[in-house]
Amino acid sequence: MKIVVLDGLGLNPGDLDWHILDQFGEVVVYDATPYDDKDEIIKRLAGADVALVNKVPITSDIIDASPDLKSIAETATGYDNIDVDYAKTKHIAVMNVPTYGTDAVAQFTFALLLAVTSRVKQHDDLVHEGEWAKAGRFSFWDAPLMELKGKTLGLVGFGKIAQAVAKIALAFNMRVIFYNHQPKEVFDEVIKQVDLKTLYAESDIISLHVPFTPEMSEFINADTLGQMKDTAILINTARGKLINDADLAAALNSGQIAYAALDVATQEPIGDNSPLLTAKHCYLTPHIAWAPLETRQRLLDIVVANIQGYLKNDPQNVVNS
């Protein structure tokens, strides 16, 4: 069997071991494959039984040109880069990794929130620049600091990551509300499900935890931003395309909302012309919530288990069965 990894660098920049795949047969690893070069993708998949992909698009044309392909292992949770319905017509199983990063992303959600509310990096810089010494007093701060106790956290979506975030929020003695497209059971009766209008109006912090679908494209826009508090903090560790960048930048620059902290962007890497790069009070990180070593090792282990299950006719995490 031949396995081809089309864009391995994101998952494994060198601190994981691809040899774990050798048990299945021949393994060919490409650090990166041009997303827009269909001919090169087809060339690299020649003879492949299994493709490992993260962001490289696998379209119907590529599937048709890869007659040996039997399964596609997504090295992520989201799989919108793959034409899963067409793969199903060709009896190609598409497998994802749904739960590897729950704790890491929840942790990073609060890292972003604490970056805004506690300003650790900002004040560390000021101390090293000598500003504390110049102030001449025992305590010095240069920006408002916020206590999270009693603040309302509004979660858009209430899957595993959002639930993990909610647990952390309760440890901070925050109030937690959430919107979900269908009724959802809660693990603590203090957590309340609300409609979106209520969530926008009541939340001090709004955190996005929904997958990207065409229906959810840019659902954070001028209209929804206008429904939020002018002190609101918006956090996004989900997908960049959930937000209209121009509308968010305008809301930040006008003071319509107070802060945004984003680990994802509409275009990744973020474009030089993104209005978010110059927007006021906008914290940006380069899609790293999922990236701790332990988390990526767990992801790779689950990918291996997915392939093993498929070969034993006991498939798991198949999204187009």
XYZ file of C-alpha atoms in Angstrom, residues 2 47 79 109 145 153 158 176 181 207-208 216 247 254 263 278 280 308 320:
19
model
C 1.173 3.515 -0.760
C -0.454 5.214 -7.278
C -12.834 18.575 5.985
C -9.376 30.510 23.910
C -7.332 45.448 33.556
C -19.396 34.529 28.330
C -21.870 24.161 22.130
C -22.113 31.175 30.732
C -28.756 25.441 16.289
C -16.459 33.147 21.579
C -17.077 31.333 18.282
C -22.482 30.511 8.489
C -17.087 44.972 9.150
C -15.325 53.093 15.709
C -6.450 32.835 15.987
C -4.421 47.848 11.275
C -7.663 49.013 16.834
C -5.807 0.724 10.852
C -19.050 10.099 4.291
